[in-house]
Every structure is written in structure tokens, then in C-alpha cells.
Amino acid sequence: MTATATVRTSIEAAAPESLRHVQRIVRGRPTSDGAGVKLTRVIGQPGLDTLDPFLMLDEFRSDSASDYIAGFPEHPHRGFETVTYMLAGRMRHGDNQGNSGLLTPGSVQWMTAGRGILHSEMPEQENGLMWGFQLWVNLPARDKMTAPRYQDIAPEAIPETSPSAGVTVRVIAGTLNGVSGPVSGIATEPVYLDVRLEAGAKVELPLPATHHGFAYVYEGQARVGDGASAQLVRGDLGVLTAGTIVSVSAGDTPARLIVVAGKPLNEPVAKYGPFVMNTQQQIVQAVEDFRAGRF
Ligand code: MN
């Protein structure tokens, strides 16, 4: 790299601040996946098929082992990324290239499947609460056949910041209050914040204007933005309007939510189970490669 390559233009448009609001509220629907794990699908269901670049959001939450013990035995992925965020419980991850790891409470695995992996995700507990999220993030066409990559992030590697009184935010991806999350090198430049508010607390969160975003309340209730659909309760996903800032506040009780945003790809999506490509021909190729053992 030459010195001039790092020189930025001195003329940067000062983008005016604009507030994001909740465009609409989506409720997840109960389903099961893997070998029979019960979960709630919030993105990737008829009520919200996709929110480019996000293809799927599942919340799994049960203290009944029969709901999760079967886990997700070996299965393939190609063409996108799976992001697992554990709130409670332990999940063992292993793949066909010898990678293995244990996801513990508060940890994140950002897996770029790229051209393909075969992996399993199995609970490493026989009782107790298993709680967390899996988000699917699309890859741009140019990266769909990239080499697989893992970012396994331990709980203590995720920084916390308190941008205002009574508010604690774990920054998984993106930057808040001068604190950057550990996830790096992701094409869609994601922001992934886990926000905890004490009763009566309020915070304003900047989100890139170019990004699609959502807020999902997983404990208590919160007011998101200032529109007609601002009041979200546990299990509500609010699709955010465009803008640069979203305000979040708690009422008389504490609240917890994730706020996630990513740059839309605006590319055609051909989706077949665990394969997400751009064309039907690429899907056929993925199925052929999988059957021929080329993953
Ligand atoms: Mn998987």
C-alpha cells in the first residue's frame, strides 16, 4: 500500500441526523429445526420473509431439555453467514474440517460458510435453560464461494459500554460510544448490539444511514423510536425506518433487546434450505456438490 492510498478525501458530506422509528412490528412463529429443536422464527417466515441482508433470525429459549436436546446434527451451509449468540446454556460446534468449539453464555460465533461447510451444533447439557439467537446474514455474490471462516468470540472479548445512565450495551459488531465490537471483515458492515436498560433508562444509538435495521425485545418491554408502533414487548421485532439514530427507552421495568443493522446487498436471492445463492443454477450446483461430498 502506498501512503496516498490511505489519504481520505477532505470533503465529506455532513449527513444530517435523522431519527429511525418502528415501521412495523413482527411476531415470530413457533417452529422446529435441526433434529427437532423448538424455536421461534422471527425473520425467514411469512410475516417477514427477509430483511436484506438478513435472511433468518431464530430465538431458541427453553428450560425443557426435550425442546433442544436433539440439537442440529451434521448439516451443510453455503453462500451466507450464521451468527450464533448464546444468552444461556452451552452448545458444542464441530465441522468436517476439524474445527471445534464450545459456545458458552455470552459468546458469539460468526461463521462465514462461504463455499461450504458441514457442521453440527449440539447442546452440551442435559437440563437447564438453553437461550440464544441464530441470525443468518447474506454474503454478496462476489463472496459466496469464499473460503469458510470462523470468528469464535469468548464472552470476555465482547466489550461493554454505558452510553447513558442505566444503560449497558455489549458491542458485538459495529461501534458505539467509541467502543468497537470484535467481529471484523464482514461485507455487510454489521452492527450488532445487545442493549440492557434499567427501568426509566434511555439511550440513543447511532446506526449507519445506509443500513437496514431491526430491534428485537427479548426481555421486558421497550419504546423504540417515536412512531405509532414504538411500544415493543418481549418477542416483538421492530423493523426500523431509515435514519441515523434510534432512541430506545425502558418504562417502569428493565428491558433487554438486540439492535442489529446491516448494509443491504440488493442482489437476487435463490434460497434452498441451507444454501443461499443468487441463481437457481447455483443452487443446483450446491446440491450436486453436497451430494458428491465436495463440501
Ligand atoms: Mn448450522
Coordinates of C-alpha atoms and ligand atoms in Angstrom, one line a residue, residues 75 77 82 119 121 134, ligand 1:
H75 CA -25.8 -30.3 8.0
H77 CA -24.3 -24.4 4.6
T82 CA -24.6 -17.9 10.5
H119 CA -21.1 -28.9 10.7
E121 CA -24.4 -27.7 16.6
Q134 CA -29.1 -17.5 15.4
Ligands
MN1 MN -25.8 -24.6 11.0

